[in-house]
PDB file of C-alpha atoms in Angstrom:
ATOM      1  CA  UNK A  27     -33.154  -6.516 -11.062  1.00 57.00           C
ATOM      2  CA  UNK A  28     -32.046  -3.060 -11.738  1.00 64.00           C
ATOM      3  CA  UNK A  29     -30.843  -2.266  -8.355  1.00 73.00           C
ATOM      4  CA  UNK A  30     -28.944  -5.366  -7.939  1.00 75.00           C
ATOM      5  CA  UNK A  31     -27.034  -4.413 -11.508  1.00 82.00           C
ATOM      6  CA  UNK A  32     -26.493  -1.383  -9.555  1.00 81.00           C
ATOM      7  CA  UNK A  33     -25.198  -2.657  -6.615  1.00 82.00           C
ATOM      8  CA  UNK A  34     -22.960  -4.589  -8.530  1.00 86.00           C
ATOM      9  CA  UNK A  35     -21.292  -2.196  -9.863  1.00 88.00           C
ATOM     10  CA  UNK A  36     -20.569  -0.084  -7.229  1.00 88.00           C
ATOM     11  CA  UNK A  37     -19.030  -3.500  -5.360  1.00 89.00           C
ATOM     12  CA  UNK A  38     -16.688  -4.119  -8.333  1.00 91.00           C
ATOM     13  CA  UNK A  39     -15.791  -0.245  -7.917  1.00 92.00           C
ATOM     14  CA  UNK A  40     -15.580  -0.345  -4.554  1.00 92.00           C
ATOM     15  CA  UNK A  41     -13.133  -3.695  -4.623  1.00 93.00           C
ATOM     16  CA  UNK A  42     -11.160  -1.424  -7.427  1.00 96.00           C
ATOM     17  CA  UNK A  43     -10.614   1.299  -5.415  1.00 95.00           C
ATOM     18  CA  UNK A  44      -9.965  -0.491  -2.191  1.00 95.00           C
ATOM     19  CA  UNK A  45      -7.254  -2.858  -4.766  1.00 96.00           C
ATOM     20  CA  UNK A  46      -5.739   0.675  -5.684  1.00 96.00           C
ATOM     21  CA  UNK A  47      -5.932   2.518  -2.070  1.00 95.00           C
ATOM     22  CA  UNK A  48      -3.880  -0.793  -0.367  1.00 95.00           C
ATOM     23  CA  UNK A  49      -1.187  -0.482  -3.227  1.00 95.00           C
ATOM     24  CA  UNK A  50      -0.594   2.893  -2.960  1.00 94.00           C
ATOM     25  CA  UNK A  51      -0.819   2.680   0.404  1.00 93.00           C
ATOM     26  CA  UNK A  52       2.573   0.162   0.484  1.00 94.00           C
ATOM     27  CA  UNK A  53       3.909   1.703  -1.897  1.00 93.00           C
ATOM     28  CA  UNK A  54       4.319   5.519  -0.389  1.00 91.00           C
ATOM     29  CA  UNK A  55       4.184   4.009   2.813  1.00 92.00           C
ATOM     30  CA  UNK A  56       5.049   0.646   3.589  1.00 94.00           C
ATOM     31  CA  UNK A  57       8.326   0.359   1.601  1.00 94.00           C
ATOM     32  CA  UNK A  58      11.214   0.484   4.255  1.00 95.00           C
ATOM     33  CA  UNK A  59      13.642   3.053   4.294  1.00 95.00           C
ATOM     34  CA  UNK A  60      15.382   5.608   6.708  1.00 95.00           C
ATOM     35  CA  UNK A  61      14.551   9.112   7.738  1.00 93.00           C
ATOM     36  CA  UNK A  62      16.645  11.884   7.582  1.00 90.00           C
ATOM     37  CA  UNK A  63      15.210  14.484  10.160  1.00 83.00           C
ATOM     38  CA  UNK A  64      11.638  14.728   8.576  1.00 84.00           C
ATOM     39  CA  UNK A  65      12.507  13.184   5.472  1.00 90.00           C
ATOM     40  CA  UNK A  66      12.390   9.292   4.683  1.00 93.00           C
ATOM     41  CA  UNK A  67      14.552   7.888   2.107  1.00 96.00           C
ATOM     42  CA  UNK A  68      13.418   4.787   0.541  1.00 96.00           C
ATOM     43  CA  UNK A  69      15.569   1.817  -0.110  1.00 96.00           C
ATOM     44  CA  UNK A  70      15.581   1.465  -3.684  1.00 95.00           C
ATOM     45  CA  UNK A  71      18.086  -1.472  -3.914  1.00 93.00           C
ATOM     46  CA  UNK A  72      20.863  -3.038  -2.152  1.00 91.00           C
ATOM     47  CA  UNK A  73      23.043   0.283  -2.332  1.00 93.00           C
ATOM     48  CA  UNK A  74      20.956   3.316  -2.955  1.00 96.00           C
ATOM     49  CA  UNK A  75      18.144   4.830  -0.925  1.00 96.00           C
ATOM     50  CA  UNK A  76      15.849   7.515  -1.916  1.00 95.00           C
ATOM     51  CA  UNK A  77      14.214  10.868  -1.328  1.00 94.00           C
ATOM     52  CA  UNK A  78      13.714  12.491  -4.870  1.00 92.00           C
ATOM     53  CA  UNK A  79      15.807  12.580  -7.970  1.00 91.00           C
ATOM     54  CA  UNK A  80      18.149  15.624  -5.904  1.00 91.00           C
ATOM     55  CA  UNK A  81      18.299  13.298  -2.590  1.00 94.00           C
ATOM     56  CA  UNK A  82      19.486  10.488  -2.525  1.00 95.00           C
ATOM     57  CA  UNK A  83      22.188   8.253  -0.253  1.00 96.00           C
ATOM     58  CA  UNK A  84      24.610   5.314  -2.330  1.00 96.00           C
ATOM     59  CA  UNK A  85      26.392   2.926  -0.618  1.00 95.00           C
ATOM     60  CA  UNK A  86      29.694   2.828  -2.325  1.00 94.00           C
ATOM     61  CA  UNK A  87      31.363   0.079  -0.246  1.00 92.00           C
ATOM     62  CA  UNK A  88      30.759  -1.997   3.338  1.00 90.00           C
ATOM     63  CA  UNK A  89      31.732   1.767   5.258  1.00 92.00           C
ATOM     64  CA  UNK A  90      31.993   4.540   2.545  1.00 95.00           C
ATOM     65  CA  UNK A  91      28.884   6.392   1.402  1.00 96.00           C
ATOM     66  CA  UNK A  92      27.923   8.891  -1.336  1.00 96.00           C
ATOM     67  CA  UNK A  93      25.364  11.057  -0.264  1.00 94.00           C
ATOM     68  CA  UNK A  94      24.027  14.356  -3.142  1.00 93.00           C
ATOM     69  CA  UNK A  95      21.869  16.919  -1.985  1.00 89.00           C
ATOM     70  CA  UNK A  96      20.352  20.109  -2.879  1.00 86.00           C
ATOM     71  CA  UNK A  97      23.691  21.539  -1.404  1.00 82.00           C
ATOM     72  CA  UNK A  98      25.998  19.403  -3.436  1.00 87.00           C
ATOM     73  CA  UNK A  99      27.258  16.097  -3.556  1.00 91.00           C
ATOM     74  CA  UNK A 100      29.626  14.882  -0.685  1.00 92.00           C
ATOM     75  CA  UNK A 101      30.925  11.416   0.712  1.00 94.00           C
ATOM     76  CA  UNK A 102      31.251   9.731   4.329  1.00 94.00           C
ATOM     77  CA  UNK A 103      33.301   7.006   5.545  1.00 95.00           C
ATOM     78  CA  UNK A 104      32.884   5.057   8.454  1.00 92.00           C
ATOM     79  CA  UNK A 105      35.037   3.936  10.912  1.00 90.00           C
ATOM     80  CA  UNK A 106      34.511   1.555  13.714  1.00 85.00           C
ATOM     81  CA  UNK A 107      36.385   0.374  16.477  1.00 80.00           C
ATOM     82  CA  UNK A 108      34.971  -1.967  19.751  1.00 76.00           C
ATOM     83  CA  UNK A 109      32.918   1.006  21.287  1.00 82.00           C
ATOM     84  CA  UNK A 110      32.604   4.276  18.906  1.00 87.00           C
ATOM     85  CA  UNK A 111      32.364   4.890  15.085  1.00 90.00           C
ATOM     86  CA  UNK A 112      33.688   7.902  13.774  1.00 92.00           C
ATOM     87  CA  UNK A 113      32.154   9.870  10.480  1.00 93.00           C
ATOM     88  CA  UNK A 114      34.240  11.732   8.268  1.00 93.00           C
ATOM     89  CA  UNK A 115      33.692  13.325   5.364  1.00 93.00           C
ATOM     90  CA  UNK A 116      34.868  14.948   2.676  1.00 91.00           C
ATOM     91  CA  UNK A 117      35.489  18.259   3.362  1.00 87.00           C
ATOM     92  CA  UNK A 118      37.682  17.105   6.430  1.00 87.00           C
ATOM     93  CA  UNK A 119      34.873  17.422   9.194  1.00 86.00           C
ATOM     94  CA  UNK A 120      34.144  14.441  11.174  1.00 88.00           C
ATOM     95  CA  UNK A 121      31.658  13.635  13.819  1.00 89.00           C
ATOM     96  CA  UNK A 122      32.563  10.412  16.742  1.00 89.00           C
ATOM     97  CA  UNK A 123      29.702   8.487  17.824  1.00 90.00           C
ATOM     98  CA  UNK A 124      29.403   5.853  20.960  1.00 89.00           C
ATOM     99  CA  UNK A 125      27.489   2.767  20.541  1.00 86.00           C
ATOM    100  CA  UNK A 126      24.512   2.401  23.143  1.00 81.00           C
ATOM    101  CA  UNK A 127      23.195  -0.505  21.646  1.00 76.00           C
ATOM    102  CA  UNK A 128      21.050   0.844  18.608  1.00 78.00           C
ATOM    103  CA  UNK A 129      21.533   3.979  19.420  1.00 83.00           C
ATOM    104  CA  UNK A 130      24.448   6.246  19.784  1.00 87.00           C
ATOM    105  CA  UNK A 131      25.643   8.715  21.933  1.00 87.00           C
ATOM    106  CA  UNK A 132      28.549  11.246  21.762  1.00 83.00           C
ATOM    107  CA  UNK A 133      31.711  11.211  24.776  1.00 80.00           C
ATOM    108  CA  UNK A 134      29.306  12.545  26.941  1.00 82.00           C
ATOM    109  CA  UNK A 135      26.615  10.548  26.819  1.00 81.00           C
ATOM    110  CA  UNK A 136      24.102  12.632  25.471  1.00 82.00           C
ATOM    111  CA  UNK A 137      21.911  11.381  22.226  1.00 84.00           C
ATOM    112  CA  UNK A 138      23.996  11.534  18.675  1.00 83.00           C
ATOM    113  CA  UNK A 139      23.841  15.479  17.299  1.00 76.00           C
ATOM    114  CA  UNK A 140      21.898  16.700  20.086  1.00 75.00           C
ATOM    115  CA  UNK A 141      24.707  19.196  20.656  1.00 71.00           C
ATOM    116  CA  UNK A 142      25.242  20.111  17.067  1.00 66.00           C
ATOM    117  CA  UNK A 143      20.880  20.404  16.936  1.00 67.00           C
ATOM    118  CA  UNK A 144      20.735  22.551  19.827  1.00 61.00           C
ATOM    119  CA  UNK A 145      23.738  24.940  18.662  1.00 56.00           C
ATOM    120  CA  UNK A 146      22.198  25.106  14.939  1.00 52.00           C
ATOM    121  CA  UNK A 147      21.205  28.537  14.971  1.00 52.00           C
ATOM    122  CA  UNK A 148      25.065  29.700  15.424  1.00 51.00           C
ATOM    123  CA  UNK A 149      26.785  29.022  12.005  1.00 50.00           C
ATOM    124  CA  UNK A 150      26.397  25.278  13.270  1.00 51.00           C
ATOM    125  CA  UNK A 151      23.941  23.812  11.083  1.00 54.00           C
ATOM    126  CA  UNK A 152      26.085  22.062   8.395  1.00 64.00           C
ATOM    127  CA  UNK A 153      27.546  19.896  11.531  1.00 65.00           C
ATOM    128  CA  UNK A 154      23.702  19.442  12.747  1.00 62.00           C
ATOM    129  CA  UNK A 155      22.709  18.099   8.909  1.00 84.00           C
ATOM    130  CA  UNK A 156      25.598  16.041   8.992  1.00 86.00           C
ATOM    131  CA  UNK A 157      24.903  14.533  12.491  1.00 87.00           C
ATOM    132  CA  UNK A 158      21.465  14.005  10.827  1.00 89.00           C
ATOM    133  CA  UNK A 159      22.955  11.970   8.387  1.00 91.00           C
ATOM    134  CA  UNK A 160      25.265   9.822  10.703  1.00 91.00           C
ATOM    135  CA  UNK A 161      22.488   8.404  12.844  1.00 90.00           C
ATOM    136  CA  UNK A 162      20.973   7.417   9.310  1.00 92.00           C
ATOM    137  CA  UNK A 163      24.189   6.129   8.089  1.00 93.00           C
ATOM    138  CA  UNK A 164      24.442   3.912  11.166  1.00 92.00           C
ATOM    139  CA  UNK A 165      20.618   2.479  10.246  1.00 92.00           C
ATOM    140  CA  UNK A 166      22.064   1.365   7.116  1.00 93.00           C
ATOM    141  CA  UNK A 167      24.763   0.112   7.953  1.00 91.00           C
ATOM    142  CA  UNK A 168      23.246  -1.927  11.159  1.00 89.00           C
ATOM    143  CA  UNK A 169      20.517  -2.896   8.025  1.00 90.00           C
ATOM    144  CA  UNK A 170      17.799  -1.585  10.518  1.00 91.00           C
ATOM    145  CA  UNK A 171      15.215   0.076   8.292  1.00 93.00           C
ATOM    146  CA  UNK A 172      11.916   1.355   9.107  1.00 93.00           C
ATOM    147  CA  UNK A 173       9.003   2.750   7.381  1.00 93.00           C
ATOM    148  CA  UNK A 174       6.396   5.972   7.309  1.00 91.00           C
ATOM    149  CA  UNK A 175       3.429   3.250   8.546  1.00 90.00           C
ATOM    150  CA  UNK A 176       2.782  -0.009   9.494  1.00 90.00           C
ATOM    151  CA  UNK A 177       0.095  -2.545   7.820  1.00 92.00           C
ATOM    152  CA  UNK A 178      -2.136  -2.991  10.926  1.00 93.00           C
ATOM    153  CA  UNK A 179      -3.345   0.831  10.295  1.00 92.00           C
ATOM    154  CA  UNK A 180      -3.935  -0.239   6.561  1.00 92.00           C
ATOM    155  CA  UNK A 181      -6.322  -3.067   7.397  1.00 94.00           C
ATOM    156  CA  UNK A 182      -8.102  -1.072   9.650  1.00 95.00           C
ATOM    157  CA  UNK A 183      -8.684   1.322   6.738  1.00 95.00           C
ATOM    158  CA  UNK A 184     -10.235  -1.593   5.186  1.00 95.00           C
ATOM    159  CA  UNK A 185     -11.703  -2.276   8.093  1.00 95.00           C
ATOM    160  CA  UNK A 186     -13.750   1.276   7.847  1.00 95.00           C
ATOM    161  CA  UNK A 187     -13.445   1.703   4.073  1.00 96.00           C
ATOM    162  CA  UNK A 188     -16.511  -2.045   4.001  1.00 94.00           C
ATOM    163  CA  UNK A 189     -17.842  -0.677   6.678  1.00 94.00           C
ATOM    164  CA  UNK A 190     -18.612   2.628   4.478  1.00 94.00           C
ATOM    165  CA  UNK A 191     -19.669   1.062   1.490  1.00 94.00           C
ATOM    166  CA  UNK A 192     -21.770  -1.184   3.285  1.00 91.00           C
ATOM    167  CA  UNK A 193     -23.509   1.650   4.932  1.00 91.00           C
ATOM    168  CA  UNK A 194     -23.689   2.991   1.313  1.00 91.00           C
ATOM    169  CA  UNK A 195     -25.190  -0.350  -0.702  1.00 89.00           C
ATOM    170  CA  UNK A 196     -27.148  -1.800   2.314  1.00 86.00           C
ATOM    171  CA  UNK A 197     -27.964   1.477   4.873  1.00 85.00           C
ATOM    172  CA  UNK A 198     -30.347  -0.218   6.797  1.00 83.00           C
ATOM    173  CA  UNK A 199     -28.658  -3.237   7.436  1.00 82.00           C
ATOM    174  CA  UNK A 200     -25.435  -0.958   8.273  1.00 81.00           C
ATOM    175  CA  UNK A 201     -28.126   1.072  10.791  1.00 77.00           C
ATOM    176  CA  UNK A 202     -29.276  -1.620  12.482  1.00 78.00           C
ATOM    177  CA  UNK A 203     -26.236  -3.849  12.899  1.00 76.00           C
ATOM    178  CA  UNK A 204     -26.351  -5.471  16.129  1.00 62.00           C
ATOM    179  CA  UNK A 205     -29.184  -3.633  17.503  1.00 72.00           C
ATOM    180  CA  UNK A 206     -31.958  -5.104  14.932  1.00 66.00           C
ATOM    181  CA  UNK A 207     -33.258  -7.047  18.248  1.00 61.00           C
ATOM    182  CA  UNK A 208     -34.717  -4.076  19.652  1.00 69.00           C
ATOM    183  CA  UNK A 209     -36.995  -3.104  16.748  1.00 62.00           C
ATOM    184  CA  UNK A 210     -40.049  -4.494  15.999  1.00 66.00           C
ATOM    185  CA  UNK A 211     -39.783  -3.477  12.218  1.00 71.00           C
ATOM    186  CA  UNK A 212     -36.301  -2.150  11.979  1.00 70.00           C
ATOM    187  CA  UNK A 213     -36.115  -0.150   8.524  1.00 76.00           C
ATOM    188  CA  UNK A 214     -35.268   3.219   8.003  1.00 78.00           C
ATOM    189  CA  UNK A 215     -36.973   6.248   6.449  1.00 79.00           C
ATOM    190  CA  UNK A 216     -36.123   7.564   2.888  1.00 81.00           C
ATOM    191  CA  UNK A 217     -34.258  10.612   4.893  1.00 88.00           C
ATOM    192  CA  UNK A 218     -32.922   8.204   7.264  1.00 82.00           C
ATOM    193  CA  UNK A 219     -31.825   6.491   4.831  1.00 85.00           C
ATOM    194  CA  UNK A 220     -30.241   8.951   2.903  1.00 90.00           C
ATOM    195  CA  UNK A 221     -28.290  10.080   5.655  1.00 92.00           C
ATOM    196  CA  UNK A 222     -27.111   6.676   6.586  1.00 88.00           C
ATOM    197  CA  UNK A 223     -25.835   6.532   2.711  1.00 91.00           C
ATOM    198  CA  UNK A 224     -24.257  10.374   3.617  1.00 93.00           C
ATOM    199  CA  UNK A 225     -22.229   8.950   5.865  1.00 94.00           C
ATOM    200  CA  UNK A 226     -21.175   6.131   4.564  1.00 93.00           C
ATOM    201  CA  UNK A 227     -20.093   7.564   1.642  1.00 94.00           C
ATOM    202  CA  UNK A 228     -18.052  10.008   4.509  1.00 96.00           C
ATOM    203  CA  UNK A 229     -16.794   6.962   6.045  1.00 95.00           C
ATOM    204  CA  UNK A 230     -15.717   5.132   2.794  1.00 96.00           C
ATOM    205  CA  UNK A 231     -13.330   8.108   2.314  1.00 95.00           C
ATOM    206  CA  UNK A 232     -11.691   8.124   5.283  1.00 95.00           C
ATOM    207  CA  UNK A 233     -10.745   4.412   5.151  1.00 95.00           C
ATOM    208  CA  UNK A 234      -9.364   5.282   1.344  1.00 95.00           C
ATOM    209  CA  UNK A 235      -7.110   8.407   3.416  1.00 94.00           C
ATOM    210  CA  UNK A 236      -5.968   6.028   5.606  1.00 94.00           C
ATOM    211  CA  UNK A 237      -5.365   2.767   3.604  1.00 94.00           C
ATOM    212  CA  UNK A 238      -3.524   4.660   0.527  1.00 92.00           C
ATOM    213  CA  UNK A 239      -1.098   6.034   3.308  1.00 89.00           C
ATOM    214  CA  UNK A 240      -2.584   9.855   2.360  1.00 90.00           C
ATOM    215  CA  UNK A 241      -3.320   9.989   6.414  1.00 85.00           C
ATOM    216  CA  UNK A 242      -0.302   8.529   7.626  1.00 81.00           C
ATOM    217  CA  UNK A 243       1.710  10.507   5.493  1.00 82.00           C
ATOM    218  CA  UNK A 244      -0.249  13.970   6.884  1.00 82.00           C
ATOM    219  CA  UNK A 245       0.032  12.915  10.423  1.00 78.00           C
ATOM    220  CA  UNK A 246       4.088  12.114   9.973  1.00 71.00           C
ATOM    221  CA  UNK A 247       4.656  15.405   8.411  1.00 72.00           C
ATOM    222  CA  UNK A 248       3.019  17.536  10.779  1.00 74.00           C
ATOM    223  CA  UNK A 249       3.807  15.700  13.595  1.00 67.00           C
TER     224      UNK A 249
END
């Protein structure tokens, strides 16, 4: 009677912290946005998207954006014509784009900013952030939004996260799984058992990593 109080227990915990881990897990992860080089900026609302309080991108009108920085605040308007869109902002600098599709491309055909990336290193860099922010502009203002993960890779940390806390409340039912047939009493010693409960309790972890987004979010900033 006492163990099954127990086990109870750690299943409503368990459910808890899976509950928790999933909603975290959309809400730094799954929320759709737009990067800006290595940093995503979350769609807020209809008009403004968001990094932190000191980065953020407003949509002012249908082609003229706001966007404030650590470097200032600064605006953008877009122009479009059949086949190119050009960028200009405030200071007077302005950066033409080709559509290719989704993508764009400048008069030469190579991939939006590549130039301006490649040339960063020689008092180029403001035209390489702002090519940065063009292709991210253009997201926007196609509406085509993305996000840090997906929810397949959430339910398989669910997937893993019961799989640990089974191992963890039932170990030798987790041990044997599919395999019972081949015992002819299939139960696990106290160290065995222990063990089994080690790595549950290992494997319960990792599913929490992955289903609160903690992993996804690792992987896409050191990627």
């Amino acid at each position: 009677m006492q163990d099954y109080k127990k086990r109870k227990i750690l299943l409503i915990c368990a459910a808890l912290a899976a509950i928790v881990s999933l909603l975290a897990g959309w809400y730094f992860t799954l929320r759709k946005g737009v990067y800006i080089d290595d940093d995503f900026f979350y769609k807020v609302n209809k008009t403004k998207y968001k990094h932190n309080n000191s980065n953020y991108i407003e949509r002012i009108s249908d082609n003229d954006f706001k966007i404030v920085s650590d470097t200032g605040e600064r605006t953008v308007s877009l122009r479009t014509d059949a086949d190119s869109l050009v960028f200009v902002f405030s200071d007077g600098t302005s950066l033409t784009g080709y559509r290719n599709g989704r993508d764009l491309t400048d008069a030469e055909g190579f991939p939006f900013g590549w130039k301006e990336t490649q040339l960063s290193g020689n008092n180029t860099s403001t035209q390489a952030d702002n090519a940065a922010y063009c292709l991210s502009l253009y997201k926007i203002y196609l509406g085509e939004y993305e996000s840090i993960s997906v929810w397949p890779l959430q339910a398989l940390g669910l997937i893993i996260y019961i799989s640990g806390i089974a191992a963890v409340l039932y170990p030798d039912k987790a041990h044997f799984f599919l395999r019972r047939w081949r015992y002819q009493n299939p139960e696990l010693s106290d160290a065995g058992r222990r063990t089994e409960q080690r790595c549950g309790i290992a494997i319960s972890v990792v599913g929490i990593l992955v289903m609160s987004g903690v992993l996804p979010m690792l992987i896409d900033y050191f990627s």
